PDB file of C-alpha atoms and ligand atoms in Angstrom:
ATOM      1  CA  UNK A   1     -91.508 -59.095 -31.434  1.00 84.00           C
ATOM      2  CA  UNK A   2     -94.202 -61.426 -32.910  1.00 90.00           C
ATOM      3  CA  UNK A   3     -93.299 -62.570 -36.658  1.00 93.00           C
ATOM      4  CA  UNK A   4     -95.893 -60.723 -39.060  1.00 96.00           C
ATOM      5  CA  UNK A   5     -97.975 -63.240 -40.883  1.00 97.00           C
ATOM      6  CA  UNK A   6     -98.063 -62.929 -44.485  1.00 98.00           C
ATOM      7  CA  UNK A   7     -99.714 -64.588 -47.298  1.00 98.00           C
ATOM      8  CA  UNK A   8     -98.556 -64.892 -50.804  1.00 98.00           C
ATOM      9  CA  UNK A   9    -101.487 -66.770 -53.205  1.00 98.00           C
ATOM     10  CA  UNK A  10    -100.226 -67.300 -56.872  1.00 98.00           C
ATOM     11  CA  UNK A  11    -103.307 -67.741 -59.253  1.00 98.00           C
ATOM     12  CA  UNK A  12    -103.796 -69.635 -62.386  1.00 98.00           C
ATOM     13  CA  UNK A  13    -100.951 -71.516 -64.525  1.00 98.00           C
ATOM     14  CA  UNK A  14     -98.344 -70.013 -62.145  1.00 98.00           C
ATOM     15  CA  UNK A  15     -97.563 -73.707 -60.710  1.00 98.00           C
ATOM     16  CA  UNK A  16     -95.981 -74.385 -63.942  1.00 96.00           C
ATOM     17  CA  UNK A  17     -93.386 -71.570 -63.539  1.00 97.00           C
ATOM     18  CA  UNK A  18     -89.832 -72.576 -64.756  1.00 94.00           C
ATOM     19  CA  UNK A  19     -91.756 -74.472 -68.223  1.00 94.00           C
ATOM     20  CA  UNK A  20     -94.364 -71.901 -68.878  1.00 93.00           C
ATOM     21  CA  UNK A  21     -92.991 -68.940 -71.338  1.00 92.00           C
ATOM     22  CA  UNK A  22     -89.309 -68.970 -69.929  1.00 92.00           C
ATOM     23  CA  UNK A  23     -89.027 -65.781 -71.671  1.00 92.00           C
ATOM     24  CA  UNK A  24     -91.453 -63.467 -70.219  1.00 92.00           C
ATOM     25  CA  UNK A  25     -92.003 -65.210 -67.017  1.00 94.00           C
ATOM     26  CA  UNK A  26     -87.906 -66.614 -65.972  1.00 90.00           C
ATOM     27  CA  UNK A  27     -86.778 -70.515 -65.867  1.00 92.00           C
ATOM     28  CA  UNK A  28     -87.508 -70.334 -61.673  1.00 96.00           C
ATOM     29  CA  UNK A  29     -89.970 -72.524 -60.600  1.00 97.00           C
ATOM     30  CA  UNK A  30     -93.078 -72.041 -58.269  1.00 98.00           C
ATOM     31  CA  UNK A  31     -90.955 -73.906 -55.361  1.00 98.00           C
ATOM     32  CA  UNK A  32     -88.215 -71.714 -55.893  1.00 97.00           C
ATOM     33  CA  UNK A  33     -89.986 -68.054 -55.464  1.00 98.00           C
ATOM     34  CA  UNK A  34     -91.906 -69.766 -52.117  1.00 98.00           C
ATOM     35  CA  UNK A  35     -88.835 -70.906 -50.949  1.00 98.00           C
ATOM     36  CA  UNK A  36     -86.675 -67.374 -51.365  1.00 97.00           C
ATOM     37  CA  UNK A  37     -89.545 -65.735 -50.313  1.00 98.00           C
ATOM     38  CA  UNK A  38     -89.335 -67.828 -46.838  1.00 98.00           C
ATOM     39  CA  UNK A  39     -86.016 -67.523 -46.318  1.00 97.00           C
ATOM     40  CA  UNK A  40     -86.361 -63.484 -46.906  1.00 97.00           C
ATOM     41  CA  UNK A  41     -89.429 -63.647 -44.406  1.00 97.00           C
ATOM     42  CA  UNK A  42     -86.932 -65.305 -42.088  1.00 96.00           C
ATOM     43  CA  UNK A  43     -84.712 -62.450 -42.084  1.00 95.00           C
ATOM     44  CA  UNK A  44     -87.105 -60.419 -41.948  1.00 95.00           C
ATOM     45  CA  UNK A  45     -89.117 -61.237 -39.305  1.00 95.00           C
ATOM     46  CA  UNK A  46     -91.982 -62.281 -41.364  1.00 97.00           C
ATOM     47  CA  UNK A  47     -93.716 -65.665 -41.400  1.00 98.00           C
ATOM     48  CA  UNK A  48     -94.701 -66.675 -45.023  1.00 98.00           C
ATOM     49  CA  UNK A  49     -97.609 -69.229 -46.452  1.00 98.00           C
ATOM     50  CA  UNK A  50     -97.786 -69.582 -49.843  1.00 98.00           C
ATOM     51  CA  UNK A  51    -100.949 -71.308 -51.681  1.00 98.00           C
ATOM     52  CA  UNK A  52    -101.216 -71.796 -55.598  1.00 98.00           C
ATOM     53  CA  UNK A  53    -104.302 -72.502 -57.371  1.00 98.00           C
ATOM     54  CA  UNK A  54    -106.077 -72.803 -60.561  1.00 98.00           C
ATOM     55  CA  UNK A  55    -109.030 -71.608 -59.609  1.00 98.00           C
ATOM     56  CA  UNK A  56    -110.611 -68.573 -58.838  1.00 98.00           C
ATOM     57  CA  UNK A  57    -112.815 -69.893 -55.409  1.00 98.00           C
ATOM     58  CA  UNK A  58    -110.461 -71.490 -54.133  1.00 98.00           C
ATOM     59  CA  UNK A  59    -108.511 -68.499 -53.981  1.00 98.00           C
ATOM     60  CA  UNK A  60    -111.430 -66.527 -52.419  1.00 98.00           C
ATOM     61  CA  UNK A  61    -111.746 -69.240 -49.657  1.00 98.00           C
ATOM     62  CA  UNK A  62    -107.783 -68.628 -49.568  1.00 98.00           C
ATOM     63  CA  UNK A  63    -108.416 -64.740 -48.804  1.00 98.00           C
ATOM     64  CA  UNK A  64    -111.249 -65.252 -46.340  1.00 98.00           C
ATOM     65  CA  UNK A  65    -109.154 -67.862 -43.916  1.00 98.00           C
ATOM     66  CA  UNK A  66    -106.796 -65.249 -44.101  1.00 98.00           C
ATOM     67  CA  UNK A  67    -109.208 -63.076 -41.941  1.00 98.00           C
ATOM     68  CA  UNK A  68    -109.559 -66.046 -39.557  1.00 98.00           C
ATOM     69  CA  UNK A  69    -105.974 -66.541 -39.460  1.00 98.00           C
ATOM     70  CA  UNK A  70    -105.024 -63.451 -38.419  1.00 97.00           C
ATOM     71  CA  UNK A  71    -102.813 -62.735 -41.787  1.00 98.00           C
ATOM     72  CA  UNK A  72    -100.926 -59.522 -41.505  1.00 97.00           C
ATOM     73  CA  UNK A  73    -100.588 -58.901 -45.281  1.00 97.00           C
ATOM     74  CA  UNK A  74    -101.099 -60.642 -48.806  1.00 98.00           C
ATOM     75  CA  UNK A  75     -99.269 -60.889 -51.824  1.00 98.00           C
ATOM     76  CA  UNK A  76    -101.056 -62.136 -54.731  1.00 98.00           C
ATOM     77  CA  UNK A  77     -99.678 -62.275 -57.950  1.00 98.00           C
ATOM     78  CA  UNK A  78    -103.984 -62.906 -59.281  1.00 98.00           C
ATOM     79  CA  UNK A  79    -102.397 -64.274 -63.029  1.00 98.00           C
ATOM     80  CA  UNK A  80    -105.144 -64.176 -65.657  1.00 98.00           C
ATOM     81  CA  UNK A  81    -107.492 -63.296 -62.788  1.00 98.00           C
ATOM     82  CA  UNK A  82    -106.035 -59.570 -62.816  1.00 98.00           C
ATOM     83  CA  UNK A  83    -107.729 -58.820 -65.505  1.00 98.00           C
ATOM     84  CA  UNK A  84    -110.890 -60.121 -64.996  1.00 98.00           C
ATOM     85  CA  UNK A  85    -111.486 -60.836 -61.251  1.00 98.00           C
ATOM     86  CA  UNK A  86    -114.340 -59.222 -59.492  1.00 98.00           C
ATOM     87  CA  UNK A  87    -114.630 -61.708 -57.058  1.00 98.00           C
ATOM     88  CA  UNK A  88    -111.377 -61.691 -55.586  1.00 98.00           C
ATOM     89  CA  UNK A  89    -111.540 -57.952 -55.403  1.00 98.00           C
ATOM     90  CA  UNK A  90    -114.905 -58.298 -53.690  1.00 98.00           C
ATOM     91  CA  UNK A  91    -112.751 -61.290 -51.617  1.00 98.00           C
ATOM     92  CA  UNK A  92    -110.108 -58.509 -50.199  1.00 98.00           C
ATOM     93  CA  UNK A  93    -112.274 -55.476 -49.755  1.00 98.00           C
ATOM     94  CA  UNK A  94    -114.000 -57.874 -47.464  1.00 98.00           C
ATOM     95  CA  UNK A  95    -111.564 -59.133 -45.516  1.00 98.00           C
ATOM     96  CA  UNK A  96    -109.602 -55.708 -45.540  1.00 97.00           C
ATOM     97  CA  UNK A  97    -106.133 -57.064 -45.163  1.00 97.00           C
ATOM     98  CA  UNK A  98    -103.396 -55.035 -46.786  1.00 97.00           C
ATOM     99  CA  UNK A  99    -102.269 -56.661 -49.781  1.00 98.00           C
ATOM    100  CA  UNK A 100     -99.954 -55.808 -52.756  1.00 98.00           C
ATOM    101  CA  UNK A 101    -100.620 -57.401 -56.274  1.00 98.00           C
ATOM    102  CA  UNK A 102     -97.598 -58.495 -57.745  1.00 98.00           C
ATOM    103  CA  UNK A 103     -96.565 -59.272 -61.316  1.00 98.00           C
ATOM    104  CA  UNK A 104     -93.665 -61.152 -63.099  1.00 98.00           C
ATOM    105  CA  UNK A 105     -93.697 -59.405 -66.074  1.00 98.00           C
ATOM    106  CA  UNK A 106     -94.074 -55.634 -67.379  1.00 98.00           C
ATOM    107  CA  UNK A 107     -98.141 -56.201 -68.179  1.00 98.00           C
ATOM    108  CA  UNK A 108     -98.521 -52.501 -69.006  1.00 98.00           C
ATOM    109  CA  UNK A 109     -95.636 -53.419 -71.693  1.00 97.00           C
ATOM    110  CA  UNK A 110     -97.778 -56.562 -72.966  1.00 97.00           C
ATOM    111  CA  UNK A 111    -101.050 -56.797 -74.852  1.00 96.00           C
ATOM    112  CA  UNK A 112    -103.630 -53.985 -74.155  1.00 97.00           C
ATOM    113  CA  UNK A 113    -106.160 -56.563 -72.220  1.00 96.00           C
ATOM    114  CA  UNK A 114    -103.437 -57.154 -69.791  1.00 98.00           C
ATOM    115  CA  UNK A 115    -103.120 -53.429 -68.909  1.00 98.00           C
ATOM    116  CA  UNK A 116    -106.177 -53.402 -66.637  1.00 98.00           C
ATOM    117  CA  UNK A 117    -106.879 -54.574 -62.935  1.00 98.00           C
ATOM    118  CA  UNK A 118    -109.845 -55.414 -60.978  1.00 98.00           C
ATOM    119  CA  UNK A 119    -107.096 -55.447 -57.760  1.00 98.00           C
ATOM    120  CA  UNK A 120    -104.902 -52.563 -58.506  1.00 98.00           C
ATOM    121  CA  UNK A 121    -106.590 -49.385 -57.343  1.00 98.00           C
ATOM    122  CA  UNK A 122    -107.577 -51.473 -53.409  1.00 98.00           C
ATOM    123  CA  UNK A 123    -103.995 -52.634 -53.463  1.00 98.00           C
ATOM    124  CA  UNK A 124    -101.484 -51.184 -50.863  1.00 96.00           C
ATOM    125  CA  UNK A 125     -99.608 -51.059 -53.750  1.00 97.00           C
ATOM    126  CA  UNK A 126     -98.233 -52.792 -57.546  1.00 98.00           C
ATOM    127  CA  UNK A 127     -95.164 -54.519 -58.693  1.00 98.00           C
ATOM    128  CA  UNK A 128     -94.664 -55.406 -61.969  1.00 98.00           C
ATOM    129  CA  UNK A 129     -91.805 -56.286 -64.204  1.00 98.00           C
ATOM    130  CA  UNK A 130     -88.843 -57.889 -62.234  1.00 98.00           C
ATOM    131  CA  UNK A 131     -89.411 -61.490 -62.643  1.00 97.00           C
ATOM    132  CA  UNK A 132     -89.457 -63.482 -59.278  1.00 97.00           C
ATOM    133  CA  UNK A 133     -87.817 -60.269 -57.383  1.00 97.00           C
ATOM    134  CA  UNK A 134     -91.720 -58.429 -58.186  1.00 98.00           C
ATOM    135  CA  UNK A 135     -92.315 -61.000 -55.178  1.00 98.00           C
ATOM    136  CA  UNK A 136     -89.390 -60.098 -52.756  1.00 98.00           C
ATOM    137  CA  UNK A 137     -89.690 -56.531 -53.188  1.00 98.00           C
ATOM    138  CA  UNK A 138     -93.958 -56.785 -52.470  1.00 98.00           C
ATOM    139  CA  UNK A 139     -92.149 -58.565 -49.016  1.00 98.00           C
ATOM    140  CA  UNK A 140     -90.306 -56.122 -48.231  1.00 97.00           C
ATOM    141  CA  UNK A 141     -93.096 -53.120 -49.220  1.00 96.00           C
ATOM    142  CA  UNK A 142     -95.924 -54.949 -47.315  1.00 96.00           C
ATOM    143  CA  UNK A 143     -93.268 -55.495 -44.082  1.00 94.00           C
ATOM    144  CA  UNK A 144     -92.429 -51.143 -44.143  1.00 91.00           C
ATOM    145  CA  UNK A 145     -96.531 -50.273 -45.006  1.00 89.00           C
ATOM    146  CA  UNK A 146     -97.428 -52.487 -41.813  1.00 85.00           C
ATOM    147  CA  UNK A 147     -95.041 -50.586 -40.207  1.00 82.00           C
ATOM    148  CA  UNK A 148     -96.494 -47.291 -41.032  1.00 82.00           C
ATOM    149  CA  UNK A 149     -99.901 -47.770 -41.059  1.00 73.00           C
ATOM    150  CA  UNK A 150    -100.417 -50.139 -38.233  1.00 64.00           C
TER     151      UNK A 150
HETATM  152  C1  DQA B   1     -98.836 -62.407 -64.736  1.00 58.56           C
HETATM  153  C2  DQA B   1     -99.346 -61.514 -65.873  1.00 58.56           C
HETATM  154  C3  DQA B   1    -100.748 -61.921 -66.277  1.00 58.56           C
HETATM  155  O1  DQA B   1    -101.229 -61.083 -67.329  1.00 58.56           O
HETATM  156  C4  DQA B   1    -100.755 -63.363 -66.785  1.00 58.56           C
HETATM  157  O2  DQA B   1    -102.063 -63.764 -67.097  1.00 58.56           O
HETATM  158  C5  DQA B   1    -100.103 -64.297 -65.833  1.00 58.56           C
HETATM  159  C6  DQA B   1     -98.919 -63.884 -65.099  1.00 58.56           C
HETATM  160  C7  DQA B   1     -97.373 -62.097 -64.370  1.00 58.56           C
HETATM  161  O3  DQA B   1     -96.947 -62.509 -63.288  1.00 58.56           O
HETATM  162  O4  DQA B   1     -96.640 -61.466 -65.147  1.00 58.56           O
HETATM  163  O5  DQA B   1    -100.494 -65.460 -65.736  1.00 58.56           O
HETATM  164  O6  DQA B   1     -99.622 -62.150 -63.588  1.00 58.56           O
END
């Protein structure tokens, strides 16, 4: 069977994962979550391209090549851009590829502004809370929903 072709785009000040807030956010580095999350894709039949950025277009271009590239799924863990993002929610009701919004940390256990999404209620579904597994277990969620609804 053909690999499915998943996407996982990391948003703002995620690239400096492993320095940034060890506390709330783990001591694993960006390069380390891609490269589990490949190696689970491998197992799992899945092919997985990551992309980090800083800034908010470049992660709508990111969504709308997904359309041309025939992406199966996305995980985005959108950062600050949660909170605040109408254009990547405009982004991925466009393209209208399942994706699952991912976070590190609890944000419904964090500061009030962090409690709301512009992704959550389009997403296929939400993980929040288990560090750098949030991103393993979106893998494995996106791989059963394109199962079922596919
Ligand atoms: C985050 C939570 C966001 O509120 C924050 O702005 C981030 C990371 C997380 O993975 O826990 O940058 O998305």
């Amino acid at each position: 069977m053909k690999p499915l072709n998943i996407l996982v785009l990391h948003g703002p000040n995620l690239n400096l994962l492993g320095t940034r807030e060890p506390k709330t956010y783990g001591s694993e580095s960006l390069d380390d979550i891609n490269q589990s999350l490949q190696a689970l894709g491998l197992g799992l039949n899945a092919d997985v391209q990551c992309f980090q950025s800083n800034h908010e277009g470049a992660l709508v271009d990111a969504i709308h090549q997904a359309r041309l590239d025939d992406v199966d799924g996305i995980i985005i863990n959108p950062a600050a851009y949660t909170h605040t993002s109408i254009a990547l929610r405009d982004a991925l009701l466009a393209v209208q590829i399942p994706f699952i919004e991912v976070h590190l940390s609890n944000v419904h256990a964090r500061e009030a502004f962090r409690h709301t999404s512009r992704l959550a209620d389009i997403a296929s579904g939400v993980i929040a809370g288990f560090g750098s597994h949030s991103y393993h277990l979106a893998l494995r969620g996106l791989i059963q929903h394109n199962k079922e609804y596919q």
